XYZ file of C-alpha atoms in Angstrom:
693
model
C -5.120 -31.521 -49.767
C -1.593 -31.964 -48.423
C 0.356 -29.132 -46.852
C 2.779 -29.123 -49.794
C -0.086 -28.821 -52.274
C -1.752 -26.037 -50.302
C 1.522 -24.124 -50.281
C 2.713 -24.644 -53.836
C -0.192 -26.135 -55.834
C -3.436 -24.725 -54.398
C -6.608 -24.923 -56.449
C -8.495 -22.048 -54.769
C -6.757 -18.950 -53.387
C -8.435 -16.231 -51.307
C -6.874 -12.755 -51.407
C -8.044 -11.011 -48.237
C -7.712 -7.259 -48.680
C -7.184 -7.422 -52.448
C -7.090 -4.006 -54.121
C -8.204 -2.946 -57.582
C -5.721 -0.058 -57.588
C -2.701 -1.170 -59.664
C -0.528 1.356 -57.807
C -1.031 -0.529 -54.544
C 1.089 -3.461 -53.410
C -2.081 -5.314 -52.417
C -3.141 -5.527 -56.072
C -0.007 -7.394 -57.101
C -0.841 -10.949 -55.991
C -3.987 -11.030 -58.114
C -2.268 -9.407 -61.097
C 0.738 -11.745 -60.884
C -1.413 -14.856 -60.514
C -3.242 -13.910 -63.708
C -0.104 -12.766 -65.554
C 1.722 -16.042 -64.998
C -1.130 -18.375 -65.826
C -2.491 -19.645 -62.519
C -4.987 -22.320 -63.488
C -7.013 -22.352 -60.288
C -9.658 -20.042 -58.870
C -8.843 -16.575 -57.487
C -11.168 -15.363 -54.717
C -10.705 -11.654 -53.871
C -12.114 -10.524 -50.511
C -12.751 -6.779 -50.094
C -15.458 -5.298 -47.841
C -16.063 -2.408 -50.234
C -16.219 -4.148 -53.609
C -18.135 -6.816 -55.494
C -15.482 -7.057 -58.196
C -11.697 -6.650 -58.178
C -9.722 -6.404 -61.430
C -12.531 -8.032 -63.349
C -12.957 -10.947 -60.940
C -15.976 -11.371 -58.674
C -15.163 -10.370 -55.083
C -16.731 -11.128 -51.726
C -17.267 -8.625 -48.932
C -16.427 -11.121 -46.209
C -14.531 -14.396 -46.051
C -17.626 -16.102 -44.663
C -19.442 -15.420 -47.950
C -16.886 -17.268 -50.085
C -18.362 -20.625 -51.118
C -16.480 -23.914 -51.033
C -13.094 -24.880 -49.635
C -10.147 -22.495 -49.595
C -6.702 -24.033 -49.958
C -4.554 -20.944 -49.401
C -5.427 -17.459 -48.152
C -3.063 -14.535 -48.653
C -3.833 -11.900 -46.028
C -2.998 -8.433 -47.369
C -4.046 -6.498 -44.255
C -1.971 -4.895 -41.511
C -1.647 -5.329 -37.760
C -4.782 -6.205 -35.826
C -6.778 -6.566 -39.055
C -4.386 -9.294 -40.192
C -4.813 -11.066 -36.845
C -8.598 -10.930 -37.192
C -8.392 -12.245 -40.749
C -6.233 -15.173 -39.659
C -8.745 -16.018 -36.951
C -11.516 -16.011 -39.553
C -9.427 -18.285 -41.785
C -8.832 -20.665 -38.889
C -12.535 -20.865 -38.061
C -13.335 -21.354 -41.743
C -10.955 -24.317 -42.084
C -8.539 -22.734 -44.554
C -5.579 -25.104 -44.983
C -2.784 -22.483 -45.188
C -2.625 -18.718 -44.780
C 0.174 -16.282 -45.567
C 0.481 -12.761 -44.148
C 2.175 -10.036 -46.181
C 2.511 -7.318 -43.548
C 5.422 -6.730 -41.230
C 5.094 -4.835 -37.976
C 4.972 -7.873 -35.720
C 7.953 -9.233 -33.747
C 10.154 -7.238 -36.103
C 8.673 -3.985 -34.719
C 9.056 -3.977 -30.949
C 6.849 -4.913 -28.007
C 3.505 -3.936 -29.534
C 4.237 -5.951 -32.647
C 5.401 -8.907 -30.570
C 2.018 -8.922 -28.813
C 0.280 -9.129 -32.185
C 2.590 -11.967 -33.216
C 1.738 -13.826 -30.012
C -1.906 -13.595 -31.069
C -1.041 -15.195 -34.405
C 0.706 -18.043 -32.582
C -2.350 -18.589 -30.414
C -4.642 -18.811 -33.445
C -2.356 -21.353 -35.114
C -2.354 -23.497 -31.961
C -6.083 -23.286 -31.380
C -7.385 -23.726 -34.930
C -4.720 -25.880 -36.587
C -4.312 -23.550 -39.560
C -0.785 -23.439 -40.993
C 0.771 -20.005 -41.393
C 3.496 -18.546 -43.602
C 4.826 -15.295 -42.166
C 3.976 -12.673 -41.137
C 6.282 -10.498 -43.203
C 6.009 -12.958 -46.106
C 6.148 -11.530 -49.593
C 4.644 -14.710 -50.955
C 4.963 -18.169 -52.474
C 5.698 -19.033 -56.100
C 5.707 -22.190 -58.218
C 6.732 -22.357 -61.848
C 5.248 -25.774 -62.675
C 2.302 -25.544 -62.493
C 2.526 -21.735 -62.479
C 1.367 -19.979 -59.300
C 2.784 -16.527 -58.470
C 1.121 -15.779 -55.141
C 3.365 -12.848 -54.301
C 3.548 -9.093 -53.825
C 7.185 -8.942 -54.930
C 7.506 -6.397 -57.752
C 10.149 -8.579 -59.430
C 7.336 -10.855 -60.638
C 6.055 -8.170 -62.993
C 8.245 -9.923 -65.580
C 6.495 -11.331 -68.633
C 7.357 -14.948 -67.902
C 8.667 -17.178 -65.153
C 11.571 -19.360 -66.184
C 11.122 -22.937 -65.026
C 13.962 -24.662 -63.252
C 14.707 -27.375 -60.739
C 16.084 -25.436 -57.779
C 13.864 -24.367 -54.888
C 14.428 -21.241 -52.787
C 13.399 -20.751 -49.153
C 14.126 -17.255 -47.872
C 13.590 -15.366 -44.641
C 13.845 -12.191 -46.712
C 11.156 -11.418 -49.251
C 12.967 -8.826 -51.336
C 15.979 -11.099 -51.832
C 13.766 -13.549 -53.701
C 13.354 -10.896 -56.378
C 17.109 -10.322 -56.480
C 17.760 -14.039 -56.916
C 15.074 -14.277 -59.586
C 16.496 -11.453 -61.700
C 20.132 -12.549 -61.359
C 19.301 -16.139 -62.193
C 17.071 -15.237 -65.136
C 19.886 -13.186 -66.655
C 21.959 -16.371 -66.594
C 19.240 -18.554 -68.072
C 18.566 -20.215 -64.716
C 15.051 -20.845 -63.429
C 13.543 -22.095 -60.182
C 10.910 -24.644 -59.250
C 9.582 -23.068 -56.031
C 10.258 -19.823 -54.177
C 8.869 -18.981 -50.755
C 9.368 -16.135 -48.299
C 8.800 -17.420 -44.747
C 9.225 -14.070 -42.977
C 8.944 -14.160 -39.184
C 8.186 -17.906 -39.111
C 5.417 -17.965 -36.522
C 4.538 -21.456 -37.725
C 6.135 -22.711 -40.943
C 9.869 -22.114 -40.641
C 12.700 -22.734 -43.077
C 13.288 -26.239 -41.750
C 9.709 -27.428 -42.232
C 9.433 -25.979 -45.727
C 12.812 -27.432 -46.720
C 11.665 -30.792 -45.403
C 8.611 -30.628 -47.672
C 10.817 -29.779 -50.653
C 12.968 -32.866 -50.120
C 10.010 -34.889 -51.404
C 9.233 -32.525 -54.296
C 9.965 -34.380 -57.574
C 10.412 -31.049 -59.356
C 13.179 -29.724 -57.085
C 16.754 -31.047 -57.309
C 18.379 -28.558 -54.911
C 17.248 -26.424 -51.984
C 18.692 -22.915 -51.628
C 18.349 -21.052 -48.327
C 18.669 -17.336 -47.565
C 18.847 -17.072 -43.785
C 18.969 -14.359 -41.162
C 18.609 -16.668 -38.170
C 17.710 -20.240 -37.172
C 14.367 -20.586 -35.441
C 13.918 -24.339 -35.815
C 17.399 -25.865 -36.126
C 16.240 -29.393 -35.296
C 13.827 -29.457 -38.241
C 16.382 -27.910 -40.589
C 18.945 -30.506 -39.523
C 16.418 -33.242 -40.287
C 15.645 -31.708 -43.678
C 19.333 -31.406 -44.580
C 19.991 -35.029 -43.683
C 16.977 -36.234 -45.653
C 18.028 -34.077 -48.603
C 21.507 -35.607 -48.558
C 20.009 -39.096 -48.580
C 17.827 -38.064 -51.540
C 20.810 -36.643 -53.441
C 19.578 -33.052 -53.166
C 22.206 -30.519 -52.063
C 21.195 -27.853 -49.553
C 23.040 -24.563 -50.099
C 22.779 -21.741 -47.557
C 23.703 -18.077 -47.423
C 23.342 -16.481 -43.995
C 23.548 -12.906 -42.833
C 25.279 -12.088 -39.569
C 28.930 -12.761 -40.321
C 29.697 -9.395 -38.695
C 28.291 -7.720 -35.587
C 26.574 -5.157 -37.826
C 25.018 -7.913 -39.925
C 23.754 -9.670 -36.806
C 22.071 -6.483 -35.611
C 20.473 -5.899 -39.018
C 19.145 -9.463 -39.027
C 17.682 -8.915 -35.552
C 15.953 -5.679 -36.561
C 14.606 -7.226 -39.770
C 12.968 -10.359 -38.385
C 12.985 -9.824 -34.631
C 15.292 -12.812 -34.146
C 18.784 -13.439 -32.837
C 21.280 -14.023 -35.632
C 23.551 -16.166 -33.486
C 27.272 -16.768 -33.657
C 28.691 -17.165 -37.138
C 31.069 -19.884 -35.965
C 28.230 -21.913 -34.462
C 26.247 -21.685 -37.696
C 29.305 -22.959 -39.552
C 29.456 -25.844 -37.093
C 25.750 -26.548 -37.637
C 26.201 -26.664 -41.429
C 29.235 -28.895 -41.131
C 27.483 -31.384 -38.846
C 24.377 -31.709 -41.000
C 25.814 -31.520 -44.521
C 24.728 -28.016 -45.568
C 26.931 -26.261 -48.131
C 27.362 -22.748 -46.781
C 28.372 -20.010 -49.223
C 29.990 -16.698 -48.335
C 28.757 -14.752 -51.376
C 25.151 -14.039 -52.329
C 26.067 -14.689 -55.974
C 27.212 -18.168 -54.995
C 23.641 -19.176 -54.162
C 22.964 -19.388 -57.896
C 26.514 -20.347 -58.893
C 27.209 -23.286 -56.602
C 24.275 -25.676 -57.207
C 25.248 -26.365 -60.815
C 28.406 -28.126 -59.620
C 26.617 -30.027 -56.851
C 23.348 -31.246 -58.366
C 23.484 -34.794 -59.635
C 26.872 -35.509 -58.072
C 27.680 -37.324 -54.854
C 30.013 -35.291 -52.652
C 33.470 -35.560 -54.190
C 36.660 -35.770 -52.191
C 40.005 -34.240 -53.029
C 41.615 -30.845 -53.431
C 43.487 -31.055 -56.760
C 42.154 -28.893 -59.597
C 43.588 -28.872 -63.114
C 43.374 -25.440 -64.762
C 43.657 -24.621 -68.463
C 43.043 -21.181 -69.913
C 43.170 -18.786 -72.829
C 43.899 -15.865 -70.483
C 46.780 -16.174 -68.063
C 45.797 -13.192 -65.929
C 42.152 -14.219 -65.707
C 43.080 -17.737 -64.698
C 45.495 -16.398 -62.090
C 42.596 -14.590 -60.376
C 40.609 -17.801 -60.062
C 43.663 -19.808 -59.000
C 44.441 -17.225 -56.329
C 40.951 -17.588 -54.879
C 41.079 -21.379 -55.087
C 44.310 -21.388 -53.102
C 42.630 -19.246 -50.433
C 39.863 -21.859 -50.325
C 42.419 -24.579 -49.583
C 42.566 -26.121 -53.056
C 45.715 -27.253 -54.873
C 46.458 -26.666 -58.554
C 47.417 -29.942 -60.222
C 50.353 -30.227 -62.599
C 49.464 -31.243 -66.179
C 50.038 -34.914 -66.999
C 53.080 -35.841 -69.068
C 50.871 -37.181 -71.835
C 49.196 -33.759 -72.240
C 52.543 -31.930 -72.173
C 53.804 -34.192 -74.960
C 50.586 -33.723 -76.969
C 50.751 -29.911 -76.739
C 54.449 -29.565 -77.614
C 54.199 -30.173 -81.395
C 51.226 -27.805 -81.423
C 53.435 -24.955 -80.281
C 52.390 -24.859 -76.641
C 54.920 -25.325 -73.865
C 53.305 -26.778 -70.759
C 54.616 -28.495 -67.670
C 56.772 -25.690 -66.287
C 53.992 -24.797 -63.853
C 50.497 -26.009 -63.011
C 48.651 -23.494 -65.216
C 48.122 -24.664 -68.816
C 48.031 -21.504 -70.942
C 46.606 -22.089 -74.427
C 46.604 -18.418 -75.440
C 49.223 -18.962 -78.155
C 47.001 -21.573 -79.769
C 44.519 -18.887 -80.671
C 41.812 -20.768 -78.784
C 41.550 -23.390 -81.529
C 38.586 -25.635 -80.677
C 40.470 -28.871 -81.312
C 43.298 -27.852 -78.946
C 40.899 -26.699 -76.235
C 38.795 -29.854 -76.416
C 41.868 -32.103 -76.632
C 43.352 -30.472 -73.548
C 40.167 -30.791 -71.526
C 39.677 -34.395 -72.613
C 43.157 -35.351 -71.399
C 42.775 -33.462 -68.131
C 39.467 -35.166 -67.378
C 41.124 -38.536 -67.968
C 44.027 -37.739 -65.628
C 43.669 -39.498 -62.235
C 46.088 -36.987 -60.676
C 43.398 -34.299 -60.445
C 39.935 -34.208 -58.877
C 38.290 -31.489 -60.994
C 38.970 -29.512 -64.160
C 38.493 -25.782 -64.725
C 38.751 -23.951 -68.038
C 39.097 -20.143 -67.937
C 38.051 -18.271 -71.101
C 39.279 -14.823 -72.106
C 38.030 -12.240 -74.608
C 36.719 -14.793 -77.093
C 33.820 -15.446 -74.707
C 32.683 -11.863 -75.256
C 33.359 -11.377 -78.963
C 32.999 -14.923 -80.361
C 30.666 -16.694 -77.926
C 29.718 -19.601 -80.196
C 33.358 -20.268 -81.052
C 34.427 -19.979 -77.412
C 31.708 -22.285 -76.139
C 31.781 -24.924 -78.895
C 34.656 -27.052 -77.530
C 33.327 -26.842 -73.962
C 29.703 -27.957 -74.138
C 30.573 -31.543 -75.073
C 31.933 -32.044 -71.548
C 28.664 -31.201 -69.771
C 28.213 -34.846 -68.740
C 31.814 -35.477 -67.713
C 32.287 -38.022 -64.951
C 34.590 -35.611 -63.132
C 33.570 -32.079 -62.007
C 34.129 -29.686 -64.910
C 33.559 -25.926 -64.789
C 34.156 -22.865 -66.945
C 35.067 -19.369 -65.751
C 34.519 -16.377 -68.028
C 36.827 -13.416 -67.493
C 34.968 -10.733 -69.529
C 31.317 -9.763 -69.275
C 30.044 -12.423 -71.652
C 26.347 -12.957 -71.019
C 25.716 -14.884 -74.242
C 28.517 -17.358 -73.550
C 27.235 -17.703 -70.004
C 23.718 -18.458 -71.236
C 24.949 -20.941 -73.863
C 26.999 -22.851 -71.307
C 24.152 -22.851 -68.787
C 21.699 -24.122 -71.394
C 24.116 -26.935 -72.247
C 24.426 -27.912 -68.593
C 28.019 -26.737 -68.107
C 28.598 -24.984 -64.754
C 29.797 -21.504 -65.746
C 30.937 -18.569 -63.635
C 31.520 -14.855 -64.111
C 33.196 -14.082 -60.773
C 36.517 -15.659 -59.750
C 35.487 -15.649 -56.090
C 32.237 -17.556 -56.552
C 33.905 -19.904 -59.051
C 36.548 -20.822 -56.493
C 33.932 -21.205 -53.771
C 31.806 -23.482 -55.949
C 34.718 -25.757 -56.851
C 35.843 -25.894 -53.219
C 32.355 -26.874 -52.070
C 32.072 -29.432 -54.858
C 35.254 -31.129 -53.660
C 35.075 -30.599 -49.903
C 31.442 -29.913 -49.002
C 30.395 -31.448 -45.724
C 28.359 -34.614 -45.544
C 26.112 -35.258 -42.553
C 27.999 -36.842 -39.703
C 26.517 -39.762 -37.855
C 24.917 -38.367 -34.732
C 26.567 -39.581 -31.550
C 23.847 -41.476 -29.783
C 23.456 -41.707 -26.019
C 26.698 -39.890 -25.267
C 26.760 -39.697 -21.498
C 29.052 -38.008 -19.058
C 31.009 -40.385 -16.798
C 29.911 -41.278 -13.293
C 30.859 -38.578 -10.854
C 30.020 -35.600 -13.041
C 26.572 -35.202 -11.482
C 28.093 -35.066 -7.986
C 30.721 -32.559 -9.112
C 28.028 -30.427 -10.721
C 25.855 -30.556 -7.612
C 28.764 -29.493 -5.392
C 29.489 -26.560 -7.647
C 25.883 -25.438 -7.753
C 25.649 -25.475 -3.960
C 29.001 -23.862 -3.159
C 29.759 -21.869 -6.302
C 32.065 -22.849 -9.150
C 35.484 -21.637 -8.185
C 38.467 -23.134 -9.997
C 38.729 -26.089 -7.613
C 35.154 -27.229 -8.253
C 35.484 -26.573 -11.980
C 38.549 -28.847 -11.932
C 36.549 -31.527 -10.122
C 33.924 -31.462 -12.885
C 36.496 -31.546 -15.679
C 38.389 -34.397 -14.017
C 35.145 -36.366 -13.737
C 34.679 -35.913 -17.490
C 38.130 -37.388 -18.102
C 40.151 -34.209 -18.601
C 43.703 -34.533 -17.144
C 44.100 -31.826 -14.481
C 47.264 -30.416 -12.932
C 47.982 -31.636 -9.388
C 46.484 -29.107 -6.978
C 45.523 -28.586 -3.345
C 42.998 -26.108 -1.987
C 43.781 -24.419 1.344
C 41.541 -22.082 3.354
C 44.198 -19.497 4.278
C 47.829 -18.448 3.907
C 48.904 -20.363 7.014
C 48.620 -23.699 5.198
C 50.345 -22.661 2.005
C 53.803 -24.006 2.919
C 52.501 -27.491 3.710
C 50.545 -27.564 0.455
C 53.638 -26.585 -1.525
C 55.554 -29.399 0.100
C 52.879 -31.920 -0.876
C 52.320 -30.676 -4.427
C 55.979 -30.098 -5.217
C 57.670 -26.817 -6.088
C 57.701 -24.711 -8.106
C 53.997 -23.884 -7.815
C 51.333 -21.574 -9.109
C 49.207 -19.835 -6.497
C 45.643 -18.766 -7.309
C 42.857 -17.133 -5.360
C 39.711 -19.244 -4.986
C 36.446 -17.391 -5.546
C 33.378 -18.208 -7.578
C 32.835 -14.436 -7.810
C 36.086 -13.834 -9.730
C 36.015 -15.732 -13.042
C 39.118 -13.976 -14.404
C 41.697 -14.099 -11.638
C 44.624 -12.531 -13.492
C 42.868 -9.175 -13.861
C 42.137 -9.148 -10.114
C 45.752 -9.901 -9.194
C 44.778 -13.379 -8.074
C 47.529 -15.413 -9.787
C 51.228 -15.849 -8.980
C 53.416 -18.208 -11.004
C 56.723 -19.989 -10.537
C 56.923 -19.712 -6.746
C 60.030 -21.700 -5.730
C 59.189 -22.727 -2.163
C 56.629 -22.633 0.639
C 57.959 -19.500 2.302
C 57.820 -17.469 -0.887
C 54.351 -18.798 -1.626
C 53.109 -17.856 1.864
C 54.260 -14.263 1.454
C 52.729 -14.153 -2.036
C 49.414 -15.409 -0.650
C 49.099 -12.573 1.872
C 49.975 -9.978 -0.775
C 47.536 -11.602 -3.202
C 44.667 -11.430 -0.733
C 45.227 -7.703 -0.249
C 45.279 -7.059 -4.011
C 42.161 -9.086 -4.677
C 40.158 -7.458 -1.880
C 41.129 -4.041 -3.212
C 40.150 -5.015 -6.760
C 36.952 -6.949 -5.923
C 35.791 -5.804 -2.471
C 32.450 -7.615 -2.727
C 33.835 -11.005 -3.745
C 33.615 -13.975 -1.392
C 37.098 -15.488 -1.036
C 37.399 -19.225 -0.316
C 41.132 -19.529 0.151
C 43.867 -20.468 -2.287
C 44.681 -23.120 -4.846
C 48.255 -24.387 -4.794
C 49.069 -26.007 -8.130
C 52.185 -27.675 -9.440
C 53.721 -25.704 -12.294
C 53.342 -27.503 -15.610
C 55.078 -26.969 -18.923
C 54.058 -27.873 -22.447
C 54.948 -27.337 -26.066
C 51.826 -25.259 -26.712
C 48.843 -23.738 -24.968
C 45.316 -24.437 -26.171
C 41.951 -23.187 -25.022
C 38.850 -25.378 -24.804
C 35.468 -23.705 -24.633
C 31.947 -25.036 -24.243
C 28.688 -23.153 -24.694
C 25.015 -23.953 -24.929
C 24.182 -21.783 -27.921
C 20.609 -20.419 -27.896
C 20.125 -21.386 -31.549
C 21.985 -24.623 -32.225
C 22.558 -26.045 -28.743
C 25.833 -27.303 -27.226
C 29.062 -26.339 -28.981
C 32.728 -26.998 -28.280
C 35.556 -24.723 -29.417
C 39.292 -25.343 -29.640
C 41.639 -22.411 -30.034
C 45.102 -21.079 -29.465
C 45.305 -20.635 -25.697
C 46.892 -18.383 -23.134
C 46.455 -14.656 -22.678
C 46.444 -14.064 -26.468
C 43.369 -16.238 -27.126
C 40.947 -13.323 -27.475
C 43.350 -11.294 -29.622
C 44.062 -13.843 -32.345
C 40.652 -15.577 -32.394
C 42.273 -18.613 -33.994
C 39.699 -21.305 -33.272
C 37.589 -24.180 -34.578
C 34.008 -24.833 -33.442
C 31.782 -27.920 -33.656
C 28.428 -28.976 -32.322
C 28.946 -31.002 -29.157
C 29.567 -33.767 -28.442
C 32.372 -34.732 -30.824
C 34.298 -37.961 -31.216
C 38.080 -38.187 -31.504
C 38.017 -38.156 -35.317
C 36.158 -34.853 -35.378
C 38.420 -33.524 -32.631
C 41.430 -34.267 -34.850
C 39.827 -32.189 -37.609
C 39.461 -29.313 -35.159
C 43.151 -29.528 -34.262
C 44.067 -29.350 -37.959
C 41.996 -26.180 -38.378
C 43.706 -24.139 -35.637
C 46.641 -22.480 -37.355
C 48.445 -21.662 -34.115
C 48.623 -25.352 -33.213
C 50.623 -26.222 -36.325
C 53.721 -26.404 -34.116
C 52.433 -29.503 -32.314
C 51.511 -31.301 -35.535
C 55.138 -31.746 -36.545
C 56.347 -28.414 -37.882
C 59.871 -28.357 -39.334
C 62.301 -29.545 -36.645
C 60.094 -28.740 -33.660
C 59.124 -31.641 -31.378
C 55.688 -33.064 -32.065
C 53.001 -32.643 -29.430
C 50.635 -35.298 -28.136
C 47.904 -34.690 -30.693
C 46.109 -37.946 -29.862
C 45.846 -36.986 -26.186
C 44.534 -33.560 -27.161
C 41.853 -35.167 -29.351
C 40.811 -37.488 -26.509
C 40.558 -34.531 -24.160
C 38.447 -32.488 -26.588
C 36.044 -35.423 -26.946
C 35.900 -35.910 -23.170
C 35.302 -32.200 -22.524
C 32.530 -32.113 -25.143
C 30.523 -34.573 -23.055
C 29.324 -31.543 -21.138
C 26.564 -31.778 -23.762
C 25.017 -34.648 -21.782
C 21.465 -33.529 -20.853
C 22.281 -34.431 -17.243
C 24.649 -31.441 -17.296
C 22.184 -29.107 -19.010
C 22.565 -26.469 -16.299
C 26.154 -25.834 -17.458
C 25.775 -22.887 -19.829
C 29.467 -22.181 -20.423
C 32.797 -23.738 -19.509
C 36.395 -23.015 -20.367
C 39.836 -24.513 -19.913
C 42.608 -21.993 -20.552
C 45.311 -22.971 -20.849
C 45.341 -26.629 -21.718
C 49.015 -27.513 -22.024
C 49.996 -29.913 -24.810
C 53.114 -31.905 -23.915
C 55.469 -33.913 -26.119
C 54.083 -36.838 -28.064
C 53.320 -39.637 -25.611
C 53.315 -37.370 -22.540
C 49.682 -36.252 -22.722
C 48.001 -32.943 -21.986
C 47.160 -31.198 -18.733
C 44.624 -28.501 -17.858
C 45.848 -25.831 -15.463
C 42.913 -23.413 -15.252
C 39.179 -23.717 -15.702
C 35.875 -21.914 -15.492
C 32.288 -23.165 -15.249
C 29.119 -21.071 -15.478
C 25.722 -22.522 -14.625
C 22.248 -21.221 -15.246
């Protein structure tokens, strides 16, 4: 039996620790399997009973005859560990563990989880969990779960699969989707992911003929490489991967850590991960069940122009407002539609919104409007927003809309009132329908702009000389001079500088570099020199610089008495149109990342930045530049001179080559500021920092 079959289509299931008491959670898996029509064999294991809920039980796993495809362990702590060991010795294909209290519960629990890992390695058994509330299939039916939400009378079949690190959220998704007439194909709670993580399960679902989309609820990334592989394979198979992740705030990150015992990671780096590998990330939980309808069966569209018609001006304005925040544009109606509406008493064309309210929502006017908008090449998608008629006359409101379910262009409907019947009718007809303006806007934006997997940059290597620069820094400490040597070896333009051991040689250095100069203390122990009083700018001559050096040394020693000082850096003053910051980090979850932001002393205040997985090429670097709002001035803003955007893109790409495995000991690096000069004059880095591990 394959791993997929053992997970989602097992023939024989052992329930270790099954209870006959319907008030206990451990009775639910057996009751739910029976309730929802599991066609295989249920094998309860309970040391104190020969029968559980009318089914023969065994006192010990060793007594169970025949092969066992999937064992659900309903015991806690050390008993769960012992049960997994018995399953491994017995040759059970897959086991799941319900209980928490492992890595999510401190040091003692982590020790128990280590024991689970050892058993998996030694016996070859595959494990879901611990902290897994179960696995569910709807076709064929198999509700192997302790989630109370599955006490429903029936499971609605569908073609979307759910992989969640939270068990309870599966129930929330199930109930919300069922209220909309939406069903799922598979649902699985992977819990603490000792063995089978989100990425591996998603990879299995790519090949599932009964799943057209893969929905992820994430708290962390434990196996990003496998998830990246799954997302790329899913894209090639035409199956969108949609993800909602906790941890957008510091509080959310801490909650994710306490729930699963894992690091949530930076929100910006997760965004970069999704962008690189073609995962559609949603910001609202509701969007997990809203977005797929617009993505399934469609190749990623391109464009930002949305035509909007409505029978409620205010309701449509809410959606339009959210679409604008998502970066979409509202398309003007075509002249042909304006002319067609005029004799029907509707004035259109004065603005982008086509308000049909005065038509009394006549079906022929609604359908005629939508038909003409879908045929208009000047828009990329069409949205129709329905008002009160959706609540009070659902059949009438829906009638002119359902015929466009198979439109060649993305078509969606937003319902302003609470109109569950209209929502269900549209869903049943295959029309993407929404009840929240925020999730509607997010779905349309993802439909038109969702990321596609980028070609991975193969064999990107740092230039010759970087290894020597890295070695010198590791031996002597990475002060600014040695950081500049490493950056220069990568191909980053650096400001002309000279290092001197003491104040006596300052004047000669100023003469060689050329005044005016910046003077900086050199010390690998002082990463932020400004705070220590270790920077002086705009010094006009050697004499002034010499005096400044002696004063600087006194300030720095008073501020950082334990720091080892290695002299001074004399640097020619540079000017630019704008200051940028370049950052590099080896993220513990997703690996090397590069960040571009607005530079200078205000960088940490404004947090105006764009992050990508490193390395990047110049095309991706140009996208990063477009995303930093504070750099709009260098892109040709009003009458301001344009900056050298091409040189900035080249420098970002060069800097990102810190991701070369040869430079793996570099954990963080920063250039701040990177000065962007006029178009054609290049960029120049005037300060840098390197941290090694």
